[in-house]
mmCIF file of C-alpha atoms in Angstrom:
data_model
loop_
_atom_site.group_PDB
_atom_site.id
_atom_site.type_symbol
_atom_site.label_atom_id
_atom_site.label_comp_id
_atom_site.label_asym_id
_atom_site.label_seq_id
_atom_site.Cartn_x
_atom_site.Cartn_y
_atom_site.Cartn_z
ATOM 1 C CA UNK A 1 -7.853 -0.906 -15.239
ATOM 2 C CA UNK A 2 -8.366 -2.149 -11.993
ATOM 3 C CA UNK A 3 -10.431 0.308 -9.751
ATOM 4 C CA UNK A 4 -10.952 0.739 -5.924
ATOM 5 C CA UNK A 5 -13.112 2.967 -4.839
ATOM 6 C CA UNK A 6 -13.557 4.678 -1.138
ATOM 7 C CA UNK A 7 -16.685 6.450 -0.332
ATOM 8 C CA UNK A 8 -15.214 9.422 1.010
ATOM 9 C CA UNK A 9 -12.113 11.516 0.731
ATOM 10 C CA UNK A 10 -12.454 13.558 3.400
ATOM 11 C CA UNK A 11 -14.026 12.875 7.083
ATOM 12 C CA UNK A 12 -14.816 14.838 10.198
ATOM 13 C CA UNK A 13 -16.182 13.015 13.028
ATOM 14 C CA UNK A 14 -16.835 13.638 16.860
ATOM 15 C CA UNK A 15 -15.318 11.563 19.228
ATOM 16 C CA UNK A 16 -17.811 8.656 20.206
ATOM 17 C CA UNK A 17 -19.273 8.803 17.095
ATOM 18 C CA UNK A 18 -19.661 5.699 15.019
ATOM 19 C CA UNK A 19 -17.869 5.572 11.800
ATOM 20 C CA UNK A 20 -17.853 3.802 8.735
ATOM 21 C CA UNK A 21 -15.976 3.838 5.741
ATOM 22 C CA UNK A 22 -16.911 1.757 2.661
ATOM 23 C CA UNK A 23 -14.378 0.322 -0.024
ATOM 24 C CA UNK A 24 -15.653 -1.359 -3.668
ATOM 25 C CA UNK A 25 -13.269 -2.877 -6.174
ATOM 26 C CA UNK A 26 -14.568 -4.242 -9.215
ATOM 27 C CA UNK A 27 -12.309 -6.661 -10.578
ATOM 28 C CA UNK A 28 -13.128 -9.301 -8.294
ATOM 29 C CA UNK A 29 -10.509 -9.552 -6.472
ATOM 30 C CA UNK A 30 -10.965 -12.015 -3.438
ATOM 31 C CA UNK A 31 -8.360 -10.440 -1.295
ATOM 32 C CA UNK A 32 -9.056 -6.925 0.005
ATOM 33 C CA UNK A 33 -6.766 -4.848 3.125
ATOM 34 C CA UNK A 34 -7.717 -1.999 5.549
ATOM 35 C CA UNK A 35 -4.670 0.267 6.109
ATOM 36 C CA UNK A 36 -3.639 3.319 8.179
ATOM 37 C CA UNK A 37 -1.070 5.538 7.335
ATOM 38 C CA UNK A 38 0.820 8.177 9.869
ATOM 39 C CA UNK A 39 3.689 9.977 9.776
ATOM 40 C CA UNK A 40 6.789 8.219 10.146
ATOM 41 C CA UNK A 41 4.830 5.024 10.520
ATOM 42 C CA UNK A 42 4.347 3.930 7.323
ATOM 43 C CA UNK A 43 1.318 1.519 6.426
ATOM 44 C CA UNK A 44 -0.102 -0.554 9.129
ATOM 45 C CA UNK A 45 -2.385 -3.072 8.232
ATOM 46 C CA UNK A 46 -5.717 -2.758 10.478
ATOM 47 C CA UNK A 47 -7.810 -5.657 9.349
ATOM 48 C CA UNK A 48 -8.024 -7.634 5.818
ATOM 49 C CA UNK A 49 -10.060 -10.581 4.259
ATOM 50 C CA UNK A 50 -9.773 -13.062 1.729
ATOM 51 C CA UNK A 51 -13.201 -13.905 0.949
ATOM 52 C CA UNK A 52 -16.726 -12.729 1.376
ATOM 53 C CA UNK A 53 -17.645 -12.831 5.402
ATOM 54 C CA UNK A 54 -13.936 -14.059 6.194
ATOM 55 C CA UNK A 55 -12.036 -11.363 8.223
ATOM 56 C CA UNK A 56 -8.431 -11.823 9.713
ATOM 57 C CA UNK A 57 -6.964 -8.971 12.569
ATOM 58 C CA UNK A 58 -3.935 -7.504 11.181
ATOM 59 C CA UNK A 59 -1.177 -5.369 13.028
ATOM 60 C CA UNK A 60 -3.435 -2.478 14.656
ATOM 61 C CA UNK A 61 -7.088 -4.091 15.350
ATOM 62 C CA UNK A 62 -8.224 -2.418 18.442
ATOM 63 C CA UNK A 63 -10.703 0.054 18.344
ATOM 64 C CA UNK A 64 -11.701 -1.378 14.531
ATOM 65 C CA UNK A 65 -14.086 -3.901 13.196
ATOM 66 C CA UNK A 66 -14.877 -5.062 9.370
ATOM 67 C CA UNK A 67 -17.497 -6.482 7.288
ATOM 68 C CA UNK A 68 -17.228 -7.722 4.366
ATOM 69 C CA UNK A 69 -21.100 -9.202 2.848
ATOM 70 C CA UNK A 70 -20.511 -9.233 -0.691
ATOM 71 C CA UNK A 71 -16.791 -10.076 -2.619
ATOM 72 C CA UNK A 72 -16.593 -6.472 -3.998
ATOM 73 C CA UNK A 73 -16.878 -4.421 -0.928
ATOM 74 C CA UNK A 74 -15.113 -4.192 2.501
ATOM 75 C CA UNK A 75 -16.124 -2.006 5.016
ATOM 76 C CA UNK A 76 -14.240 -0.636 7.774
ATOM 77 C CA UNK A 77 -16.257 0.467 11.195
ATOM 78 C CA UNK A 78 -14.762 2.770 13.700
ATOM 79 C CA UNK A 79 -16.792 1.301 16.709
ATOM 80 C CA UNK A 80 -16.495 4.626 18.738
ATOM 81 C CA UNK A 81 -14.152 7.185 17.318
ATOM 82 C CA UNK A 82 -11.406 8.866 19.270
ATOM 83 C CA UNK A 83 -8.846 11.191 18.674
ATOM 84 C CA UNK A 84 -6.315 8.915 18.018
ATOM 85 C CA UNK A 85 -7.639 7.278 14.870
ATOM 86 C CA UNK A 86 -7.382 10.565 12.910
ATOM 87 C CA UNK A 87 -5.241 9.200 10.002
ATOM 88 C CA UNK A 88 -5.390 8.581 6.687
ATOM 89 C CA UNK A 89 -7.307 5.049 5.503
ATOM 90 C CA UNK A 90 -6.201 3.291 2.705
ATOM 91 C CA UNK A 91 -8.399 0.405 1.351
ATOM 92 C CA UNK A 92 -6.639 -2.235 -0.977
ATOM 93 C CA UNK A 93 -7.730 -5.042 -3.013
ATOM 94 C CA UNK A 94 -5.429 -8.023 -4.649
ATOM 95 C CA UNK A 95 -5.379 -10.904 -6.839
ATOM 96 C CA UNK A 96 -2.301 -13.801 -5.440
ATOM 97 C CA UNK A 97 1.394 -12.113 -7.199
ATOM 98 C CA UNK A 98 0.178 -9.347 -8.374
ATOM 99 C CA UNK A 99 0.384 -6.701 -6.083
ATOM 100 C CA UNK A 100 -2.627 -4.503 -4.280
ATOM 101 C CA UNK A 101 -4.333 -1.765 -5.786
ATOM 102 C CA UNK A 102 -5.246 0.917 -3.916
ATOM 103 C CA UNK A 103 -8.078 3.285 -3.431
ATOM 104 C CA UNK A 104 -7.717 7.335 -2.962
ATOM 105 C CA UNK A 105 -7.708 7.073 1.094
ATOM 106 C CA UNK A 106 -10.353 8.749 3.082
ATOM 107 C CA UNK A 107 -8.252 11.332 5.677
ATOM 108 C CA UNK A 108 -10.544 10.925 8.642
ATOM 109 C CA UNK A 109 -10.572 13.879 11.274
ATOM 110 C CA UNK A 110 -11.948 13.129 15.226
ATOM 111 C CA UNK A 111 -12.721 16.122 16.616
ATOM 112 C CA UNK B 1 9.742 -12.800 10.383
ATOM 113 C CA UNK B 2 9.854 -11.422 6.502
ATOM 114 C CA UNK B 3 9.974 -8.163 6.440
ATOM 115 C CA UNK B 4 10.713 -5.035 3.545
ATOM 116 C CA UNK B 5 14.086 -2.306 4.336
ATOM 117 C CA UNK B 6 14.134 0.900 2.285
ATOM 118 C CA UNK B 7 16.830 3.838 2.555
ATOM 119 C CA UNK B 8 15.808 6.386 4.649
ATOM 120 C CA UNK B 9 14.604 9.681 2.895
ATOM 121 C CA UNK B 10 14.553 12.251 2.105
ATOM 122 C CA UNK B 11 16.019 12.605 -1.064
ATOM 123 C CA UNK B 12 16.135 15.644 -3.067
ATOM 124 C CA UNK B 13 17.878 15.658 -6.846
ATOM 125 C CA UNK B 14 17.952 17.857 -9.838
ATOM 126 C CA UNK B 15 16.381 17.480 -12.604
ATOM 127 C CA UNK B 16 18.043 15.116 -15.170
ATOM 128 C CA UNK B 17 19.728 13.639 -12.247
ATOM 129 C CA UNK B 18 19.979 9.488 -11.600
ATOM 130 C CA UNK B 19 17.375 8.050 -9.157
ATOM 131 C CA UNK B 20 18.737 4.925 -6.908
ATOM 132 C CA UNK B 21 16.362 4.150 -4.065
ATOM 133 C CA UNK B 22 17.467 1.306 -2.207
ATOM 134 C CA UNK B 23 15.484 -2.104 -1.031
ATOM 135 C CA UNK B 24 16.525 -5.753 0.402
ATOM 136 C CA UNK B 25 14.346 -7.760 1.894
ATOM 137 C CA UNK B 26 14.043 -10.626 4.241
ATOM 138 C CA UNK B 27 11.495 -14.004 3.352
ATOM 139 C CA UNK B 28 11.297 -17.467 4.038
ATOM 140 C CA UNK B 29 10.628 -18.373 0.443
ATOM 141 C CA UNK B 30 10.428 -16.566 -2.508
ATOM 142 C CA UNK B 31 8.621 -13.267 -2.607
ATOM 143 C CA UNK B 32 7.202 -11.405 -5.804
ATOM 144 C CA UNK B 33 8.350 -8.032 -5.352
ATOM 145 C CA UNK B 34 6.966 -4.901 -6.228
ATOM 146 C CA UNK B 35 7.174 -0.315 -5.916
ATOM 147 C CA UNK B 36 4.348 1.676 -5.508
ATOM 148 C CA UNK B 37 4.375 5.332 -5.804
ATOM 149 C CA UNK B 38 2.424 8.083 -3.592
ATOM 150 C CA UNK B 39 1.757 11.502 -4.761
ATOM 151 C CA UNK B 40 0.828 14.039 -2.263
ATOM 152 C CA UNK B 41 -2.875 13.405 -0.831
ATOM 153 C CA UNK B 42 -3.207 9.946 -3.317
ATOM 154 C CA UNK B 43 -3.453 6.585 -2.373
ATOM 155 C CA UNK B 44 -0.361 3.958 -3.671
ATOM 156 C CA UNK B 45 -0.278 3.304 -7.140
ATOM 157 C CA UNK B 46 1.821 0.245 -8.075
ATOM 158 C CA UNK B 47 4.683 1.091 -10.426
ATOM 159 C CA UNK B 48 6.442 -2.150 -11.206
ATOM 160 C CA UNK B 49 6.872 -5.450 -9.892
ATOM 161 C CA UNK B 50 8.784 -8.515 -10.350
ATOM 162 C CA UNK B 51 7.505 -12.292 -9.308
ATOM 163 C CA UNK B 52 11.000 -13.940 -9.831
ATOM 164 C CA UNK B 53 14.702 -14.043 -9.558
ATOM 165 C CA UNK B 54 16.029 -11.857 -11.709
ATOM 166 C CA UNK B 55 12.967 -10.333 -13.475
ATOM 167 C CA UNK B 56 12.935 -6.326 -13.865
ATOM 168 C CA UNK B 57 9.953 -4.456 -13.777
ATOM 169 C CA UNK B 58 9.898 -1.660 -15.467
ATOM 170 C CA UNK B 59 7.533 1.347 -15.913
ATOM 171 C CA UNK B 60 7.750 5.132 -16.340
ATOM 172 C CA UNK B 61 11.410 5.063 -17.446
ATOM 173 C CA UNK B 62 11.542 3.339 -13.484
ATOM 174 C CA UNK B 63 13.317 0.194 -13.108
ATOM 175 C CA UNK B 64 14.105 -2.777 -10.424
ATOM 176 C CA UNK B 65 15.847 -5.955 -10.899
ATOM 177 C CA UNK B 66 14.618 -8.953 -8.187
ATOM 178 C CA UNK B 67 18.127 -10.187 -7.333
ATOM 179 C CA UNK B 68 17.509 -13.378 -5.346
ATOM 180 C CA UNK B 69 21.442 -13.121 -4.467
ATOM 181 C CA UNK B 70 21.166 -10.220 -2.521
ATOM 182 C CA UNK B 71 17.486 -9.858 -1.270
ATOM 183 C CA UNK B 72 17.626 -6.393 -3.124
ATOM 184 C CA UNK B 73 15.032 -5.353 -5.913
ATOM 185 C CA UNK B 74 16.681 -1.514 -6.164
ATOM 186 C CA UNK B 75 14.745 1.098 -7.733
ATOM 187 C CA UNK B 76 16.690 2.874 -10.586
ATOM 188 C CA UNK B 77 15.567 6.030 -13.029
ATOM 189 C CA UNK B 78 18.169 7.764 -15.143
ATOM 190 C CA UNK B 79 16.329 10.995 -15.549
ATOM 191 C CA UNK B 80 14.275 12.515 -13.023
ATOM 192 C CA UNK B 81 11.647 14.772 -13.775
ATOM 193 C CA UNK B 82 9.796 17.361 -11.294
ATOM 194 C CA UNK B 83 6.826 15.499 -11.995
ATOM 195 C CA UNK B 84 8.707 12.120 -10.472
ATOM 196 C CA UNK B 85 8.279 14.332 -6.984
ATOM 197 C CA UNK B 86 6.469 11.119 -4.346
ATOM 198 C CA UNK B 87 6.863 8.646 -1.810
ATOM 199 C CA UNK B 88 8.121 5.577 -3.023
ATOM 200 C CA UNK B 89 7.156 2.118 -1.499
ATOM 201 C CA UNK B 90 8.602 -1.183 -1.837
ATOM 202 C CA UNK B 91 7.170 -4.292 -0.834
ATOM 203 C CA UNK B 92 6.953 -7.435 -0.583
ATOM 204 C CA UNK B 93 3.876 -10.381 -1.077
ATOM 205 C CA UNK B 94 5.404 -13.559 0.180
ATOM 206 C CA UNK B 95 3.971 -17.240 -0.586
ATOM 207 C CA UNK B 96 1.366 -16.931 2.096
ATOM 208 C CA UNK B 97 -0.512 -13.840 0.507
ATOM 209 C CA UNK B 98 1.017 -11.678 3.226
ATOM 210 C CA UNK B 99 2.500 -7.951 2.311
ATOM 211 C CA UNK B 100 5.111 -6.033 4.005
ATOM 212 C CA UNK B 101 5.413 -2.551 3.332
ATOM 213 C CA UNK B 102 9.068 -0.602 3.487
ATOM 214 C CA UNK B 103 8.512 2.898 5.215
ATOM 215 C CA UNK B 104 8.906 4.537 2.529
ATOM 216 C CA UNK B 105 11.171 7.231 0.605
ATOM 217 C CA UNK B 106 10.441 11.036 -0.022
ATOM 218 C CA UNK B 107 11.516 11.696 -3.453
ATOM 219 C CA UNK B 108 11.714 15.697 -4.080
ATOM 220 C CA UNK B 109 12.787 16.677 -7.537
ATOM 221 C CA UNK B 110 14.413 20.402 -8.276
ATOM 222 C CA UNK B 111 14.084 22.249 -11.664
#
């Protein structure tokens, strides 16, 4: 079974703060997605990458940056956290046709 | 642009009752289709997918036929269960590796 892992589940940060929030699939999956997911917004894709230190902006960039050193991790940086990014993260990872698998989310709070 | 149209939820049955969920689609070329499913405070899990006109995916006692015809890959069940209680996704990976998310439909099941 594929599995994506997110190094937190739950998050409470102060505004300002820097923030980041790690992803790891092992199934070697080149292609791995940042996501945020509100209330009546649905997913929006943040930033994703299709291969180790190869980044592409999605829908929502602002405010976000990414990493990605090695193919089974993908890192998502909050540069300086504000209110407005409390959400729920979803981290994906995806082979061509088959569909993204997902990892548990991390619900971040900014205080 | 392409782009993924679900009903609107939210939908509450009875147990035993039949599940339709509705889904079209709009793509340049031809999309492999797929459902994910959300439980409260998860991440997506895919459900089923389908890569070609006319395929069903099937999984769970869920099913979805990709009908090229009418840009619609409906998802069926004919026996909900309490346990079947989630957000349902569909979406869409088009020939450029890109995803498009529906907004997805509350499912809420009633003994």
């Amino acid at each position: 079974d594929v599995k994506v892992t997110q190094s937190s589940r739950y998050l409470v940060k102060r505004t300002g703060e820097k923030v980041f929030l790690e992803c790891v699939q092992d199934m070697d999956h080149e292609n791995m997605f940042w996501y945020r997911q509100d209330p009546g917004l649905g997913l929006r894709l943040i930033y994703f990458s299709y291969d180790v230190k190869m980044k592409e902006k999605g829908d929502i960039p602002e405010g976000y940056s990414v990493s990605r050193e090695k193919k089974e991790r993908f890192s998502l940086i909050l540069e300086s956290a504000s209110t407005n990014q409390t959400s729920m993260y979803l981290c994906a990872s995806s082979f061509v046709g088959r569909g993204q698998y997902f990892g548990p989310g991390t619900r971040l709070t900014v205080t | 642009g392409d782009s993924v149209t679900q009903m609107e939820g939210p939908v509450t049955l009875s147990e035993e009752a039949f599940l339709t969920i509705n889904c079209t689609y709009t793509a340049t070329g031809y999309p492999s289709l797929f459902w994910y499913v959300q439980y409260p405070g998860e991440g997506l899990q895919l459900l089923l997918k389908a890569t070609k006109a006319d395929d069903k995916g099937s999984n769970k006692g869920f099913e979805a036929t990709y009908r090229k015809e009418t840009t619609s890959f409906h998802l069926e069940k004919g026996s909900v269960q309490v346990s079947d209680s989630a957000v349902y996704f569909c979406a869409q990976q088009n020939t450029g590796n890109q995803f498009y998310f529906g907004t997805g439909t509350s499912l809420t099941v009633i003994p």
